[in-house]
XYZ file of C-alpha atoms in Angstrom:
119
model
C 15.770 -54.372 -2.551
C 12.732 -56.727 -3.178
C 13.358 -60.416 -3.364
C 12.359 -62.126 -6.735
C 9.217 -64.435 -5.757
C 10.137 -67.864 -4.829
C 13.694 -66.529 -3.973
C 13.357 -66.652 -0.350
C 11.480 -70.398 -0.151
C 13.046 -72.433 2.146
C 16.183 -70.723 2.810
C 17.201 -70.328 6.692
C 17.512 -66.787 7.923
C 18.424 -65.548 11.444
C 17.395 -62.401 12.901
C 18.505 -61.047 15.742
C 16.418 -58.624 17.895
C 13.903 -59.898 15.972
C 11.049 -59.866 18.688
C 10.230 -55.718 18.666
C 10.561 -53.594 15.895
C 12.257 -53.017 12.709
C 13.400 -57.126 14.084
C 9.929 -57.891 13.977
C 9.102 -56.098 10.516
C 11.938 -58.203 8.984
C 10.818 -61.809 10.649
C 7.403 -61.095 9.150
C 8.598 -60.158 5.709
C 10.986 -63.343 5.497
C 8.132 -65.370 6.387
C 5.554 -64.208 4.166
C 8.353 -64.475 1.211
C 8.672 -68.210 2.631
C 11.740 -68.548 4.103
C 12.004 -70.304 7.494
C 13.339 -68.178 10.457
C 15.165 -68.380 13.513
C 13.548 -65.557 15.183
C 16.068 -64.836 18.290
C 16.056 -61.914 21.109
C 17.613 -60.750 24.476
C 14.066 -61.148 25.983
C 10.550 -62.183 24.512
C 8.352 -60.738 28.213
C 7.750 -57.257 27.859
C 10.067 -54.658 28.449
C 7.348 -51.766 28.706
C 4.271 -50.496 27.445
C 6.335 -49.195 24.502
C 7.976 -52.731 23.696
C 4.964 -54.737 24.969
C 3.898 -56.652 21.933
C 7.011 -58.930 21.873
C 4.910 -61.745 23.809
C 1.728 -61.770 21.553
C 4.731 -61.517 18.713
C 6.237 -65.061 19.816
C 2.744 -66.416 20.080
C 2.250 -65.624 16.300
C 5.221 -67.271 15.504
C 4.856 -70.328 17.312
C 1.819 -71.061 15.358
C 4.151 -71.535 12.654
C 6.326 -74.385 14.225
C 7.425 -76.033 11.664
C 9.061 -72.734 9.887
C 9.859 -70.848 12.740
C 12.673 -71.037 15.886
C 11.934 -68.649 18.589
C 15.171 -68.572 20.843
C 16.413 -65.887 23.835
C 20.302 -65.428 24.086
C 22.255 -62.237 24.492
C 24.186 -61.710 21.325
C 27.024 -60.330 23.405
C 27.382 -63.978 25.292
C 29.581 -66.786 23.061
C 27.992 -69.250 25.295
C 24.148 -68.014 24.303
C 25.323 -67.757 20.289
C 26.892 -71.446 20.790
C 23.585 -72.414 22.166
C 21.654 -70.730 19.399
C 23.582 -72.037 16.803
C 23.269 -75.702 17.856
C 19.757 -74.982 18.223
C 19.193 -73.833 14.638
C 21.488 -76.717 13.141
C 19.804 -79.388 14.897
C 16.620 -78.073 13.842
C 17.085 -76.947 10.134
C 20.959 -77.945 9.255
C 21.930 -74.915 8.163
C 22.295 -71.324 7.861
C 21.978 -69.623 4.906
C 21.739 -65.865 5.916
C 22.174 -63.870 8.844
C 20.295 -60.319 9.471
C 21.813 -58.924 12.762
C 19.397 -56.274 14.118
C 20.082 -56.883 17.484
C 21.607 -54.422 19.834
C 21.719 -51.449 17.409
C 20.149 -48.881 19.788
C 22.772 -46.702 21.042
C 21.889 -46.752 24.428
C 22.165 -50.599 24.345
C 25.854 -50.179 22.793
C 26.858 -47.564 24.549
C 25.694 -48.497 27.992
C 26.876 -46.689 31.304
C 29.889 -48.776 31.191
C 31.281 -48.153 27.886
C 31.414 -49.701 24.672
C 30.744 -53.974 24.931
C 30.919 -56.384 22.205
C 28.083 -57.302 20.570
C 29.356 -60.046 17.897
């Protein structure tokens, strides 16, 4: 589904595992449609040569400051989503949509230990 122009202006959107990926994709999309973003990931440094990008990725959006919230926190950890969400509220006041890409790899769900939380 395609937002209507105009739709997206303005409005705060989180994305988690938004530094690689189909994360990445989204946090690009939102802000060319206008919104501001809280762009937030387990790790911006690269991971490998396959995931390496995630650094020049944060660089991008930094340029945007005053639309964009890079932030690192495990979405498994209450204490790193407390810490994100005061972040984002102090900064823009609100939420108004959440798009939670993070963790969704099964190897990342599923790791040697078993099944862990991730919300």
């Amino acid at each position: 589904m395609q937002a209507a122009p105009g739709e997206l202006a303005g409005r705060v959107v989180v994305v988690t595992g938004a530094a690689r990926g189909m994360g990445a994709a989204t946090a690009r999309a939102l802000l060319g449609a206008g919104a501001r973003l809280v762009a937030l990931d387990l790790s911006w440094g690269r991971i490998d040569d396959f995931w390496s990008e995630a650094g020049a990725f944060r660089e991008e959006l930094q340029r945007d400051a005053d639309q964009v919230l890079v932030l690192e926190g495990d979405v498994s950890s209450d204490e790193a989503m407390d810490a994100a969400y005061k972040a984002t509220i102090e900064r823009f006041g609100t939420v108004d949509s959440l798009i939670n890409n993070a963790a969704l790899l099964q190897n990342h769900l599923f790791p040697p230990s078993g099944r862990m939380n991730v919300l």
